[in-house]
Amino acid sequence: MGLCCRWLLAVWCVQVCSSGAAQVSGFSTAYINVSFVSPDYNRTIWRREEMGLYGIESPTYPVTGPVYLADPIHACANDTKFDRPAGSAPWIALVQRGNGCTFTYKINAVARNGASAAVIFNDYGTDNLVIQMSHPGTSIVALMIGNTRGMNLVKLLQNGVSISMTIEVGLQRGLWMSHYSVLFISISFFIITTATVCYFIFYFAQRLNNIRQRNQKQKQMKAKAKKAIGQLKIRTLQQGDQTDVEEQHMSTVASDLHSFPSSTEFLHTHTNSNTHLNSESYTHSDAASSGHESVHAVEQLGPAEHTHYGFEAVCVEMQPHYDNPAFENETRS
């Protein structure tokens, strides 16, 4: 469940980011044509550049009119006014960014004074950098230009130079993700996530089922083994118990350790059961008189006509060996 929750949270985050990206699906630049009469040369100077950027909520259509500077310049005061003739044609307001009020407040203050468009130039220290403004709740054309170009216009207006401006729609550049791209990516991600979660659920369910079946088989095998062991005939053999050939094929549990019998017991047992033994004994009188050993070798030979169940054994009793030069010389002779 934890893995599923994490995947669902990731899907939700992607959808939220996608909805935000869909709103900022593109931006439009603005060509600004500025014309004025130079007081130094007494001739008209005009300049046309792609130096503006429309705001997000701004309508994009051309606007033409004279330019007037806001007073105060940031247009954050309630009594913001413009030094312009009464009843003039559509005009454009020039406002500076900053001083603690939002773009929406500045644009609405300009609109209340009757402007057709608001040109906001960037704050100090930004050179000609522009951003795309967000100004919900506005209805007039709004765009931003760089600080350097805006201050040039301010100086001309403060010197009493009349400026005429024409705003034209420039290139509309879309972001790499459009509305359809965002929708397609969201749906694809949701499908892949769902398939992955289903696969993991199926995998773990199958694994748990295999473990359960294996445990059941082990329990059944243990029960069968206990039942088979309980059906076995068990006989405890003590030392000296008599057994026959048929009982040797039965399963027995010995309570004492079985050891091989000694040579004397082996000879005595097989003599009573008609086992033929061939023994050779060599006794040397000289060796006996000198206190040395006699060597006794006993060898068991199993007859062909006698059948014996079990292991056949050969027992040889070896006496300690002592060096006897007299015995060795007599043996060599």
Short mmCIF file of C-alpha atoms in Angstrom, two decimals:
data_model
loop_
_atom_site.label_atom_id
_atom_site.label_comp_id
_atom_site.label_asym_id
_atom_site.label_seq_id
_atom_site.Cartn_x
_atom_site.Cartn_y
_atom_site.Cartn_z
CA MET A 1 0.00 0.00 0.00
CA GLY A 2 2.87 2.36 0.73
CA LEU A 3 4.25 1.93 -2.79
CA CYS A 4 0.82 2.55 -4.29
CA CYS A 5 0.36 5.74 -2.26
CA ARG A 6 3.73 7.05 -3.38
CA TRP A 7 2.87 6.42 -7.02
CA LEU A 8 -0.49 8.14 -6.68
CA LEU A 9 1.18 11.11 -5.00
CA ALA A 10 3.66 11.34 -7.88
CA VAL A 11 0.81 11.26 -10.40
CA TRP A 12 -0.99 14.05 -8.55
CA CYS A 13 2.16 16.20 -8.48
CA VAL A 14 2.66 15.72 -12.21
CA GLN A 15 -0.93 16.71 -12.89
CA VAL A 16 -0.62 19.83 -10.75
CA CYS A 17 2.62 20.83 -12.49
CA SER A 18 1.06 20.06 -15.85
CA SER A 19 -1.92 22.30 -15.15
CA GLY A 20 0.44 25.11 -14.20
CA ALA A 21 2.53 24.55 -17.31
CA ALA A 22 -0.60 24.57 -19.45
CA GLN A 23 -1.38 28.07 -18.27
CA VAL A 24 2.11 29.21 -19.26
CA SER A 25 1.95 27.36 -22.54
CA GLY A 26 3.62 30.20 -24.46
CA PHE A 27 4.55 33.85 -24.55
CA SER A 28 4.36 36.68 -27.05
CA THR A 29 6.90 39.37 -27.69
CA ALA A 30 6.01 42.92 -28.68
CA TYR A 31 7.52 45.19 -31.28
CA ILE A 32 7.58 48.75 -29.97
CA ASN A 33 7.89 51.64 -32.39
CA VAL A 34 8.93 54.85 -30.62
CA SER A 35 8.97 58.21 -32.39
CA PHE A 36 9.72 61.69 -31.04
CA VAL A 37 11.06 65.07 -32.17
CA SER A 38 14.63 65.58 -31.04
CA PRO A 39 15.11 68.97 -29.37
CA ASP A 40 18.78 69.04 -30.38
CA TYR A 41 18.39 68.29 -34.07
CA ASN A 42 14.77 69.41 -34.57
CA ARG A 43 13.90 66.32 -36.50
CA THR A 44 11.80 63.24 -35.89
CA ILE A 45 13.58 60.15 -34.62
CA TRP A 46 11.93 56.80 -34.59
CA ARG A 47 13.12 53.41 -33.43
CA ARG A 48 11.44 50.00 -33.78
CA GLU A 49 12.64 47.06 -31.70
CA GLU A 50 11.35 43.76 -30.38
CA MET A 51 11.92 44.80 -26.80
CA GLY A 52 8.62 44.08 -25.03
CA LEU A 53 7.05 40.96 -23.56
CA TYR A 54 3.32 40.64 -23.06
CA GLY A 55 2.01 39.62 -19.65
CA ILE A 56 0.31 36.29 -19.09
CA GLU A 57 -3.20 37.71 -18.76
CA SER A 58 -2.68 40.53 -21.25
CA PRO A 59 -4.66 40.67 -24.49
CA THR A 60 -2.41 40.67 -27.54
CA TYR A 61 -3.46 43.27 -30.05
CA PRO A 62 -1.84 46.46 -31.40
CA VAL A 63 -2.14 49.74 -29.51
CA THR A 64 -1.09 53.24 -30.66
CA GLY A 65 -1.03 56.50 -28.71
CA PRO A 66 1.02 59.11 -26.89
CA VAL A 67 3.04 58.08 -23.84
CA TYR A 68 2.54 59.66 -20.40
CA LEU A 69 4.56 59.06 -17.23
CA ALA A 70 2.86 58.01 -14.00
CA ASP A 71 3.09 60.28 -10.96
CA PRO A 72 4.38 58.76 -8.71
CA ILE A 73 6.38 56.72 -11.14
CA HIS A 74 5.64 53.30 -9.53
CA ALA A 75 1.85 53.88 -9.60
CA CYS A 76 1.44 52.31 -6.17
CA ALA A 77 -0.35 55.27 -4.56
CA ASN A 78 -4.10 55.61 -4.49
CA ASP A 79 -3.87 59.10 -6.03
CA THR A 80 -1.68 58.10 -8.98
CA LYS A 81 -2.16 60.59 -11.82
CA PHE A 82 -0.83 61.37 -15.28
CA ASP A 83 0.06 64.81 -16.68
CA ARG A 84 -1.99 64.67 -19.86
CA PRO A 85 -4.58 66.87 -21.60
CA ALA A 86 -8.19 66.18 -20.78
CA GLY A 87 -10.21 64.21 -23.29
CA SER A 88 -7.20 63.00 -25.24
CA ALA A 89 -7.24 60.03 -27.60
CA PRO A 90 -6.19 56.53 -26.45
CA TRP A 91 -2.87 56.79 -24.70
CA ILE A 92 -0.19 54.55 -23.15
CA ALA A 93 1.03 54.76 -19.55
CA LEU A 94 4.70 54.32 -18.60
CA VAL A 95 5.22 52.83 -15.10
CA GLN A 96 8.25 51.55 -13.21
CA ARG A 97 8.32 48.13 -11.54
CA GLY A 98 8.70 47.78 -7.78
CA ASN A 99 8.00 49.84 -4.65
CA GLY A 100 5.98 47.09 -2.98
CA CYS A 101 2.84 46.78 -5.09
CA THR A 102 1.84 44.07 -7.52
CA PHE A 103 1.58 44.22 -11.27
CA THR A 104 -2.18 43.88 -10.97
CA TYR A 105 -2.40 46.99 -8.77
CA LYS A 106 -0.26 49.05 -11.15
CA ILE A 107 -2.22 48.01 -14.24
CA ASN A 108 -5.60 48.63 -12.61
CA ALA A 109 -4.44 52.08 -11.45
CA VAL A 110 -3.48 52.88 -15.03
CA ALA A 111 -6.81 51.58 -16.32
CA ARG A 112 -8.75 53.76 -13.86
CA ASN A 113 -7.04 56.82 -15.38
CA GLY A 114 -8.23 55.82 -18.84
CA ALA A 115 -5.07 54.37 -20.40
CA SER A 116 -5.34 51.87 -23.24
CA ALA A 117 -2.11 50.04 -22.36
CA ALA A 118 0.46 49.89 -19.58
CA VAL A 119 4.17 49.68 -20.35
CA ILE A 120 6.08 48.66 -17.21
CA PHE A 121 9.87 48.90 -17.32
CA ASN A 122 12.01 46.73 -15.07
CA ASP A 123 13.58 47.88 -11.81
CA TYR A 124 17.08 49.26 -11.29
CA GLY A 125 20.05 46.95 -11.79
CA THR A 126 18.35 44.63 -14.27
CA ASP A 127 19.63 46.27 -17.45
CA ASN A 128 17.38 45.12 -20.31
CA LEU A 129 16.16 41.94 -18.64
CA VAL A 130 12.42 41.30 -18.95
CA ILE A 131 10.09 38.74 -17.41
CA GLN A 132 6.60 37.57 -18.21
CA MET A 133 4.30 39.27 -15.73
CA SER A 134 1.40 37.59 -13.98
CA HIS A 135 -1.45 40.04 -13.39
CA PRO A 136 -4.82 38.34 -12.92
CA GLY A 137 -7.87 40.58 -12.78
CA THR A 138 -6.78 43.06 -15.46
CA SER A 139 -8.29 43.83 -18.85
CA ILE A 140 -5.96 46.20 -20.74
CA VAL A 141 -2.78 45.48 -22.69
CA ALA A 142 0.22 45.13 -20.39
CA LEU A 143 3.83 44.44 -21.29
CA MET A 144 7.31 44.80 -19.84
CA ILE A 145 10.45 46.39 -21.27
CA GLY A 146 14.00 46.61 -19.94
CA ASN A 147 15.18 49.19 -17.41
CA THR A 148 17.65 50.86 -19.74
CA ARG A 149 15.09 51.48 -22.48
CA GLY A 150 12.50 52.58 -19.95
CA MET A 151 14.81 55.13 -18.31
CA ASN A 152 15.61 56.61 -21.74
CA LEU A 153 11.91 57.24 -22.27
CA VAL A 154 11.57 58.70 -18.77
CA LYS A 155 14.35 61.21 -19.43
CA LEU A 156 12.72 62.35 -22.67
CA LEU A 157 9.35 62.80 -20.99
CA GLN A 158 10.88 64.67 -18.07
CA ASN A 159 12.55 67.01 -20.58
CA GLY A 160 9.16 67.79 -22.13
CA VAL A 161 9.61 65.72 -25.29
CA SER A 162 6.40 64.23 -26.66
CA ILE A 163 6.66 60.51 -27.42
CA SER A 164 4.35 58.49 -29.62
CA MET A 165 4.35 54.71 -29.30
CA THR A 166 2.93 51.89 -31.36
CA ILE A 167 2.76 48.41 -29.83
CA GLU A 168 2.57 45.50 -32.27
CA VAL A 169 2.36 41.81 -31.62
CA GLY A 170 5.67 40.10 -32.21
CA LEU A 171 6.54 36.43 -32.35
CA GLN A 172 4.47 34.00 -30.36
CA ARG A 173 6.83 31.42 -28.92
CA GLY A 174 5.33 28.35 -27.35
CA LEU A 175 6.93 26.28 -24.65
CA TRP A 176 8.01 22.75 -25.40
CA MET A 177 4.82 21.45 -23.79
CA SER A 178 1.48 22.47 -25.19
CA HIS A 179 -1.91 21.64 -23.72
CA TYR A 180 -2.17 18.47 -25.78
CA SER A 181 1.35 17.42 -24.87
CA VAL A 182 0.64 17.86 -21.17
CA LEU A 183 -2.60 15.89 -21.49
CA PHE A 184 -0.89 13.10 -23.43
CA ILE A 185 1.97 12.85 -20.93
CA SER A 186 -0.43 12.82 -17.97
CA ILE A 187 -2.56 10.04 -19.47
CA SER A 188 0.49 7.99 -20.45
CA PHE A 189 2.01 8.36 -17.01
CA PHE A 190 -1.26 7.35 -15.36
CA ILE A 191 -1.57 4.24 -17.55
CA ILE A 192 2.03 3.18 -16.93
CA THR A 193 1.63 3.75 -13.19
CA THR A 194 -1.57 1.71 -13.07
CA ALA A 195 0.02 -1.15 -15.01
CA THR A 196 3.07 -1.12 -12.73
CA VAL A 197 0.98 -1.19 -9.55
CA CYS A 198 -1.16 -4.04 -10.92
CA TYR A 199 1.95 -6.02 -11.84
CA PHE A 200 3.43 -5.65 -8.36
CA ILE A 201 0.13 -6.67 -6.75
CA PHE A 202 -0.09 -9.76 -8.98
CA TYR A 203 3.57 -10.64 -8.36
CA PHE A 204 3.34 -10.45 -4.56
CA ALA A 205 0.01 -12.31 -4.52
CA GLN A 206 1.48 -15.14 -6.60
CA ARG A 207 4.55 -15.27 -4.40
CA LEU A 208 2.48 -15.49 -1.22
CA ASN A 209 0.37 -18.24 -2.80
CA ASN A 210 3.49 -20.25 -3.69
CA ILE A 211 4.81 -19.91 -0.15
CA ARG A 212 1.47 -21.06 1.27
CA GLN A 213 1.34 -24.11 -1.02
CA ARG A 214 4.92 -25.04 -0.16
CA ASN A 215 4.16 -24.86 3.55
CA GLN A 216 1.11 -27.09 3.08
CA LYS A 217 3.16 -29.67 1.17
CA GLN A 218 5.79 -29.69 3.89
CA LYS A 219 3.14 -30.25 6.55
CA GLN A 220 1.62 -33.12 4.53
CA MET A 221 5.03 -34.74 4.05
CA LYS A 222 5.75 -34.47 7.77
CA ALA A 223 2.40 -36.06 8.59
CA LYS A 224 3.02 -38.94 6.14
CA ALA A 225 6.50 -39.50 7.54
CA LYS A 226 5.19 -39.64 11.11
CA LYS A 227 2.47 -42.07 10.04
CA ALA A 228 4.97 -44.33 8.23
CA ILE A 229 7.33 -44.33 11.21
CA GLY A 230 4.43 -45.22 13.50
CA GLN A 231 3.58 -48.28 11.38
CA LEU A 232 7.10 -49.75 11.56
CA LYS A 233 7.70 -52.82 13.78
CA ILE A 234 10.31 -51.91 16.29
CA ARG A 235 12.19 -54.45 18.34
CA THR A 236 14.86 -53.69 20.87
CA LEU A 237 17.77 -56.12 20.83
CA GLN A 238 19.72 -56.79 23.95
CA GLN A 239 23.07 -58.51 24.05
CA GLY A 240 22.57 -62.30 23.92
CA ASP A 241 19.14 -62.26 22.21
CA GLN A 242 18.54 -65.00 19.64
CA THR A 243 17.63 -63.90 16.11
CA ASP A 244 16.87 -65.88 12.97
CA VAL A 245 17.38 -65.14 9.31
CA GLU A 246 13.94 -63.67 8.74
CA GLU A 247 14.29 -61.22 11.62
CA GLN A 248 17.46 -59.84 10.10
CA HIS A 249 15.36 -58.18 7.39
CA MET A 250 13.31 -56.26 9.95
CA SER A 251 14.09 -52.78 11.13
CA THR A 252 15.68 -52.90 14.54
CA VAL A 253 16.76 -50.38 17.06
CA ALA A 254 19.74 -51.46 19.09
CA SER A 255 20.01 -50.20 22.62
CA ASP A 256 23.60 -51.29 23.10
CA LEU A 257 26.62 -50.81 20.88
CA HIS A 258 27.49 -53.90 18.82
CA SER A 259 31.15 -54.83 18.72
CA PHE A 260 32.98 -57.58 16.90
CA PRO A 261 33.50 -60.69 19.11
CA SER A 262 36.94 -61.66 20.28
CA SER A 263 38.90 -64.40 18.57
CA THR A 264 38.11 -66.95 21.28
CA GLU A 265 34.36 -66.29 21.12
CA PHE A 266 34.50 -66.31 17.29
CA LEU A 267 36.19 -69.76 17.25
CA HIS A 268 33.85 -71.17 19.89
CA THR A 269 30.73 -69.97 18.09
CA HIS A 270 31.70 -71.27 14.69
CA THR A 271 32.92 -74.62 16.10
CA ASN A 272 29.46 -75.26 17.56
CA SER A 273 27.83 -74.40 14.20
CA ASN A 274 30.01 -76.92 12.29
CA THR A 275 32.24 -74.26 10.80
CA HIS A 276 35.48 -75.76 9.54
CA LEU A 277 38.55 -74.09 10.85
CA ASN A 278 42.05 -74.83 9.75
CA SER A 279 44.63 -73.80 12.25
CA GLU A 280 48.33 -74.09 12.08
CA SER A 281 50.48 -73.84 15.18
CA TYR A 282 54.17 -73.83 15.21
CA THR A 283 55.87 -74.43 18.52
CA HIS A 284 59.57 -74.23 18.88
CA SER A 285 61.08 -75.83 21.98
CA ASP A 286 64.23 -73.77 21.83
CA ALA A 287 62.25 -70.58 21.74
CA ALA A 288 60.06 -71.78 24.61
CA SER A 289 63.04 -72.82 26.72
CA SER A 290 64.66 -69.44 26.20
CA GLY A 291 61.48 -67.62 27.34
CA HIS A 292 60.52 -66.32 23.93
CA GLU A 293 57.21 -66.39 22.21
CA SER A 294 55.33 -68.93 20.23
CA VAL A 295 53.45 -67.75 17.18
CA HIS A 296 49.87 -68.95 16.76
CA ALA A 297 48.07 -68.21 13.54
CA VAL A 298 44.42 -68.98 13.13
CA GLU A 299 42.79 -68.70 9.76
CA GLN A 300 39.10 -69.15 9.04
CA LEU A 301 38.09 -70.72 5.76
CA GLY A 302 34.43 -70.63 4.84
CA PRO A 303 33.24 -73.90 3.21
CA ALA A 304 31.32 -73.65 -0.04
CA GLU A 305 28.46 -75.76 1.27
CA HIS A 306 27.86 -73.56 4.33
CA THR A 307 25.81 -70.37 3.90
CA HIS A 308 26.31 -67.62 6.45
CA TYR A 309 24.29 -64.42 6.57
CA GLY A 310 26.26 -61.41 7.57
CA PHE A 311 29.87 -60.49 7.30
CA GLU A 312 32.59 -63.13 7.08
CA ALA A 313 35.50 -62.36 9.35
CA VAL A 314 39.05 -63.59 9.71
CA CYS A 315 40.55 -63.29 13.16
CA VAL A 316 44.28 -63.61 13.65
CA GLU A 317 45.77 -63.55 17.13
CA MET A 318 49.26 -62.17 17.13
CA GLN A 319 51.52 -62.56 20.14
CA PRO A 320 54.19 -60.01 20.94
CA HIS A 321 57.35 -60.47 18.96
CA TYR A 322 60.77 -60.53 20.56
CA ASP A 323 64.10 -60.78 18.84
CA ASN A 324 65.80 -64.17 19.44
CA PRO A 325 68.98 -64.78 17.48
CA ALA A 326 69.00 -68.52 18.33
CA PHE A 327 65.43 -68.90 17.07
CA GLU A 328 66.19 -67.01 13.86
CA ASN A 329 69.30 -69.16 13.14
CA GLU A 330 67.35 -72.37 13.73
CA THR A 331 64.57 -71.18 11.42
CA ARG A 332 66.98 -70.37 8.62
CA SER A 333 68.60 -73.81 8.93
#
